[in-house]
Structure formats: C-alpha cells, structure tokens
mmCIF file of C-alpha atoms in Angstrom:
data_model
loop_
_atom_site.group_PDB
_atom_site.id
_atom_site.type_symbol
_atom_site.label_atom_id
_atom_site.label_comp_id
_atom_site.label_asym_id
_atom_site.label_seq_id
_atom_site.Cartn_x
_atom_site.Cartn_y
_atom_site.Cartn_z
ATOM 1 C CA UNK L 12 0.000 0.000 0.000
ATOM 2 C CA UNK L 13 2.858 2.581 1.350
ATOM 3 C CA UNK L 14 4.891 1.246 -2.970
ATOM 4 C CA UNK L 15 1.678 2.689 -4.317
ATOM 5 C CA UNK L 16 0.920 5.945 -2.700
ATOM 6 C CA UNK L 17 4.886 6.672 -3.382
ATOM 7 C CA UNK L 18 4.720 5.446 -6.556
ATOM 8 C CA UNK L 19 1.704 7.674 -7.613
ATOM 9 C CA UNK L 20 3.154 10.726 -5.985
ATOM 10 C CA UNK L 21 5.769 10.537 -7.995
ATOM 11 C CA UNK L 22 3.404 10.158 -11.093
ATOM 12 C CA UNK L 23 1.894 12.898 -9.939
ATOM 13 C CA UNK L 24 4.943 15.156 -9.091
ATOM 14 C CA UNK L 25 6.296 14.306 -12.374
ATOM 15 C CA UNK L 26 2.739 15.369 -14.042
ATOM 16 C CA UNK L 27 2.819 18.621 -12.676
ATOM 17 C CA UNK L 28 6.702 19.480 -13.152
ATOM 18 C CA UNK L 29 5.989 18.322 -16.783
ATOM 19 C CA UNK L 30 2.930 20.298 -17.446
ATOM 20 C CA UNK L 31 4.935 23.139 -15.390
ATOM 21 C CA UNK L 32 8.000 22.932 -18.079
ATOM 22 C CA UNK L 33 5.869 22.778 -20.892
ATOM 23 C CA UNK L 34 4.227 25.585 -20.214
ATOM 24 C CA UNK L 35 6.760 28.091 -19.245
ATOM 25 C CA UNK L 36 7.150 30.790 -21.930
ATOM 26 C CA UNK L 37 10.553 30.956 -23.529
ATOM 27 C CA UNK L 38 12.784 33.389 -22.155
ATOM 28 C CA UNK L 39 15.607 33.233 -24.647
ATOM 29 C CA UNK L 40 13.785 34.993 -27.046
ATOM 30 C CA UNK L 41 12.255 38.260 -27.565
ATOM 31 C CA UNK L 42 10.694 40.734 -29.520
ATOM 32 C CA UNK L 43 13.240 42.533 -31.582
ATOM 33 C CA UNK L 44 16.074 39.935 -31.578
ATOM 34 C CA UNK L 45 17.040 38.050 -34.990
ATOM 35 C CA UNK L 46 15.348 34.930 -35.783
ATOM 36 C CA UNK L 47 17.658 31.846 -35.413
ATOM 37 C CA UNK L 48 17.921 30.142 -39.022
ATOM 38 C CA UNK L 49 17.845 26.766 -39.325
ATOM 39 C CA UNK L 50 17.468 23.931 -42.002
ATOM 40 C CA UNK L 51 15.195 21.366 -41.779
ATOM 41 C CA UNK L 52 13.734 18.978 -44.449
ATOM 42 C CA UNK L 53 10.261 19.325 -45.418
ATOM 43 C CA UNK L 54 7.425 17.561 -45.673
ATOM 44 C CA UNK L 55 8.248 16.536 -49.505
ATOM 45 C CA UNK L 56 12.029 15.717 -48.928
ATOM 46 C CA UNK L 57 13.197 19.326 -49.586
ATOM 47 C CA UNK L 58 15.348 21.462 -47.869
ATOM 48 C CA UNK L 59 14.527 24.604 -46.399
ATOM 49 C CA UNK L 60 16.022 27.766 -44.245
ATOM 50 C CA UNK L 61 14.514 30.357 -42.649
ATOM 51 C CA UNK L 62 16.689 32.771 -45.106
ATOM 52 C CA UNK L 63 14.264 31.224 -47.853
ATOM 53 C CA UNK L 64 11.486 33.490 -47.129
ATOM 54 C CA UNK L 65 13.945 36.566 -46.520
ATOM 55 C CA UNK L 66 11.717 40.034 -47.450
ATOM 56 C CA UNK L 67 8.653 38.629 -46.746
ATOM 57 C CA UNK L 68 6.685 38.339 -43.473
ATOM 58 C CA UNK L 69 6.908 34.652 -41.507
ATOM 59 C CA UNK L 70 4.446 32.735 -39.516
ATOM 60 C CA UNK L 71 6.856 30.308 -37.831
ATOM 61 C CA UNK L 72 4.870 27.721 -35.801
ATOM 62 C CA UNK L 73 5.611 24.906 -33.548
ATOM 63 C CA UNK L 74 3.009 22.137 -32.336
ATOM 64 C CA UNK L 75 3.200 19.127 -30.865
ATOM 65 C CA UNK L 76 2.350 16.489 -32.851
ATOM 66 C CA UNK L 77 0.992 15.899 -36.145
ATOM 67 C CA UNK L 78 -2.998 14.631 -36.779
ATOM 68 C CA UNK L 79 -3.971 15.477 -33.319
ATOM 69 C CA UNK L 80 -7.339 17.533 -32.505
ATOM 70 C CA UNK L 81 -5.527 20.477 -31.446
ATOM 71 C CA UNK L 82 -2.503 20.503 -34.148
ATOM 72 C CA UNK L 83 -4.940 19.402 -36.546
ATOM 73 C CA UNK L 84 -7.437 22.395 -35.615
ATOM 74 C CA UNK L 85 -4.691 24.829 -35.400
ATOM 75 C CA UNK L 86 -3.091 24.172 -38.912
ATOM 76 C CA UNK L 87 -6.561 23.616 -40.907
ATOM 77 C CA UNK L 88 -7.224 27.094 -39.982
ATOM 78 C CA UNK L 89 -4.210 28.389 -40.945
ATOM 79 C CA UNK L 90 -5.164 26.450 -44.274
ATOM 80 C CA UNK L 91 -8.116 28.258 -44.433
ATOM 81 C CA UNK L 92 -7.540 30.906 -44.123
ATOM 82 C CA UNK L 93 -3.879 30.889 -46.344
ATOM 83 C CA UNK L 94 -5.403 33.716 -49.068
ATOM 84 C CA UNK L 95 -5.582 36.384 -46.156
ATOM 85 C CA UNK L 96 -2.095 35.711 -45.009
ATOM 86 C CA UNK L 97 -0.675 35.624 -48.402
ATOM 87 C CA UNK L 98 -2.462 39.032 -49.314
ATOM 88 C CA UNK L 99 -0.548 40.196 -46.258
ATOM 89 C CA UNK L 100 2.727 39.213 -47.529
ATOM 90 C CA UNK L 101 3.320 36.419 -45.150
ATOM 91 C CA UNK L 102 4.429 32.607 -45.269
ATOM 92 C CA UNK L 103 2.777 30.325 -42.785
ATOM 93 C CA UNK L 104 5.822 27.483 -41.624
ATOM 94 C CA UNK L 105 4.697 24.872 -38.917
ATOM 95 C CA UNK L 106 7.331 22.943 -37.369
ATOM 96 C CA UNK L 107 6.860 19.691 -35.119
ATOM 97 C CA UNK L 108 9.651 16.860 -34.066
ATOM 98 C CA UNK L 109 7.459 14.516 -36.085
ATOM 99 C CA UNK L 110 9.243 12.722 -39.304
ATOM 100 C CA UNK L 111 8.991 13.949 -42.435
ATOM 101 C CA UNK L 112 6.871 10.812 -43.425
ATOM 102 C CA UNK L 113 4.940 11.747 -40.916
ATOM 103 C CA UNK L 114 4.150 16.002 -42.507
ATOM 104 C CA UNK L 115 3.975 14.342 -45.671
ATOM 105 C CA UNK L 116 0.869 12.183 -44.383
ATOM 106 C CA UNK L 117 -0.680 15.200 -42.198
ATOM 107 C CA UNK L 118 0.220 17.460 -45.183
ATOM 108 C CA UNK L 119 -1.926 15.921 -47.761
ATOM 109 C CA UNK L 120 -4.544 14.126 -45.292
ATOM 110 C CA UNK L 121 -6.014 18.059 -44.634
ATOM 111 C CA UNK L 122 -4.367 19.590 -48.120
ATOM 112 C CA UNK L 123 -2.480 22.143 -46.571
ATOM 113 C CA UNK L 124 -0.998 24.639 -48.859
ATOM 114 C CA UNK L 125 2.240 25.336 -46.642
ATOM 115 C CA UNK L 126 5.246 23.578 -45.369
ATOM 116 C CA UNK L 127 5.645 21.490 -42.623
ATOM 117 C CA UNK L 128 9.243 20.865 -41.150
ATOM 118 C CA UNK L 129 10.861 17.884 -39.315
ATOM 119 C CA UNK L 130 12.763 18.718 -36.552
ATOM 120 C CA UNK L 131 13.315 15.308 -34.973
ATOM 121 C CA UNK L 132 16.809 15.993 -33.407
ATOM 122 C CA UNK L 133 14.547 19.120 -31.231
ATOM 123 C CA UNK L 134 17.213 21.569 -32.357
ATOM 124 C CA UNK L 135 15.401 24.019 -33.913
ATOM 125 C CA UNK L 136 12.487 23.930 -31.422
ATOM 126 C CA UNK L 137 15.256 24.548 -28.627
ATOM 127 C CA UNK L 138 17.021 27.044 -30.369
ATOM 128 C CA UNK L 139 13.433 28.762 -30.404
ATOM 129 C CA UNK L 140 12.437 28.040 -26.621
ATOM 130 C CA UNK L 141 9.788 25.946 -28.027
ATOM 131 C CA UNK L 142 11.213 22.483 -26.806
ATOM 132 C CA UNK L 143 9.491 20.401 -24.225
ATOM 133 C CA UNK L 144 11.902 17.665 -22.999
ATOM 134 C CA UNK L 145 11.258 15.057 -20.660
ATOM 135 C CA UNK L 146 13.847 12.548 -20.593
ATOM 136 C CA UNK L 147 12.919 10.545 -23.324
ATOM 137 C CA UNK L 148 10.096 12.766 -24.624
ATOM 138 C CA UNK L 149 10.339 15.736 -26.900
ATOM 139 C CA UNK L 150 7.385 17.502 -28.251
ATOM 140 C CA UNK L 151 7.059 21.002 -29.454
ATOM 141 C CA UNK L 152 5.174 23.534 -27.113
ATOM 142 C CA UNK L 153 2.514 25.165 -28.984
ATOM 143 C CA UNK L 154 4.493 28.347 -29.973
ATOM 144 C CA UNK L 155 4.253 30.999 -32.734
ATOM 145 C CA UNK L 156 6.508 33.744 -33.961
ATOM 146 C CA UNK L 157 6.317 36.171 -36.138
ATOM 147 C CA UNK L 158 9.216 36.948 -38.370
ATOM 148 C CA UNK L 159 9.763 40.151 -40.040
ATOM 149 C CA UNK L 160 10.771 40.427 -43.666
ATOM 150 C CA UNK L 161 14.518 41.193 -42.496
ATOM 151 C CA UNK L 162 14.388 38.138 -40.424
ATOM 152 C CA UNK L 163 13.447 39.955 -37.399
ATOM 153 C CA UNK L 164 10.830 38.469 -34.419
ATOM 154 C CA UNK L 165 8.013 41.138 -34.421
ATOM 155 C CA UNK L 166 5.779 38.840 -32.404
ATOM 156 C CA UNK L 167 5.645 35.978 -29.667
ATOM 157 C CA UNK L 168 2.535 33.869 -28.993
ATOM 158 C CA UNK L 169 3.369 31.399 -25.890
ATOM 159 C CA UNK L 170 1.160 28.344 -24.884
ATOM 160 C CA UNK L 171 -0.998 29.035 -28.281
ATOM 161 C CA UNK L 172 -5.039 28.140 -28.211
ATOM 162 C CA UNK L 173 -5.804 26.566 -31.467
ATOM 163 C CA UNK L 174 -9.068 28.358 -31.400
ATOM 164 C CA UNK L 175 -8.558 31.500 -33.376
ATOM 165 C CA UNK L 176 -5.096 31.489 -33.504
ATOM 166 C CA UNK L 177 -5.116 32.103 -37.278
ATOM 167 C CA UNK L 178 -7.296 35.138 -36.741
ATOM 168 C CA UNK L 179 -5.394 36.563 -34.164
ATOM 169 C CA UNK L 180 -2.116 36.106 -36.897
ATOM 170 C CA UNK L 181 -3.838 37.823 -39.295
ATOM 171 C CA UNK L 182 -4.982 41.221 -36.587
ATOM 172 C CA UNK L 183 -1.786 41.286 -36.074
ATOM 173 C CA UNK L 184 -0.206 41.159 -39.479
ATOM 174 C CA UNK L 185 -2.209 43.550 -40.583
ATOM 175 C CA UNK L 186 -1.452 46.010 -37.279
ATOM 176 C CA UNK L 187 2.936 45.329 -38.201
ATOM 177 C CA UNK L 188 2.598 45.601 -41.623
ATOM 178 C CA UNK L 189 1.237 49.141 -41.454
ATOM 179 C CA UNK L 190 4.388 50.381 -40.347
#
C-alpha cells in the first residue's frame, strides 16, 4: 500500500513538473532579436532555411504532434484561411519533431498549402524556446513567432489556443505591416 501511494506521488509530481516545463514561456527569445535560421527537411524531402522566405513576413509555428485535434485544428485554420495571409505578404511554416513521413501524411490528409518541417533531433524547437523535454520525450510547445521580412521576431505567442489562432495572426499582421 505505502509502494503505491509513493509510486503515484511521484506520477503525480512528475505530471505537474511536466505540465509546469511545458508551459513556461521561452525566455531566450524576444521581440526585436534576430530569428535563429535553421534547415530542416520538409514535408516533400526538400530542404529549407529560414533565409528562404527573406523580405517577406513569416508565420513560424511549432506544435506538438501531427494529426492530433488540437494541431490538426490549429493548422486547418491556418489552411483556411492561407489567401488572407498571403495578401498580407506572409508565409505560414509549422514545425513539429514529427518525421517527415509523418508532414507528408498530415500534409496531404487536410491539403495544406504550406510547409511542414521535421525537426526530430529538437534543435530548432530549442534554439526557439519551443522544446518540451522530458527525458525521453520531446514535443514542441505550442508556440508561434512572427518573423519580419529582415528576419526579425516582431511577435511571440506562448502556450498558443488553437481556437482562433489564425485570426489573431492575421490582426496582427495587418497592425505590423502598417508600419
């Protein structure tokens, strides 16, 4: 009796550190510092760097994990709603530590019309204070930024609700772009 009460305190310790550490906001980044660049492959077998979509405005964002409700929610509105972020001059990038088989699958399941990246080292999501690590388990924490055409983070969304997100991209694209 005394194993299991230990034994689920620690479960639930570990829980609520976890939860704790995937939640914290990143503090290595900030508005008005220059976006790391990276290259990752994409979700057809390509290569691509954040210098790729230098003079126009990025929509860098990490999830978790590919074909789950919220990741799926979160990038099938950024799908639909691609034309208004395109007529703002802006790329939408999501990046995950799934495989690229894995984007390539997601990618066409919900025909989305923008590239998905594999960062399955965690590097990139690190790099970007978007890394939740656990031991043995790395996912991305729900993070967007918002890259300026010089390269440039204009904007920081921490511990992202899929609900709306793409909407609140757009406000805001609209509000830095007028300058």
């Amino acid at each position: 009796m005394l194993v299991k009460l230990v034994m689920y305190g620690l479960i639930l310790w570990l829980a609520v550190w976890g939860y704790r550490q995937y939640s914290q906001p990143s503090a290595r980044l900030s508005v008005g510092m220059k976006a790391p660049d990276f290259k990752l492959s994409d979700a057809q077998g390509g290569t691509r760097r954040l210098a790729d979509w230098q003079g126009k405005w990025v929509v860098l964002y990490f999830y978790p994990k590919d074909d789950t409700p919220g990741c799926t929610k979160e990038a099938c509105q950024f799908r639909d709603d691609i034309q208004q972020i395109h007529a703002l001059g802006a790329e939408v990038v999501g990046i995950s530590v799934d495989t690229v088989a894995s984007h390539a699958g997601f990618a066409h399941k919900h025909r989305l019309p923008f590239p998905l990246l594999a960062d399955t080292n965690g590097q990139v999501a690190d790099a970007y204070g978007a890394l939740f690590n656990l031991m043995v388990i790395q996912i991305a924490k729900r993070t967007t930024f918002v890259i300026d055409p010089q390269g440039t983070i204009a904007e920081i969304y921490s511990n992202v609700n899929p609900d709306g997100h793409s909407q609140v991209i757009i406000n805001d694209l609209k509000r830095l772009s007028a300058f």
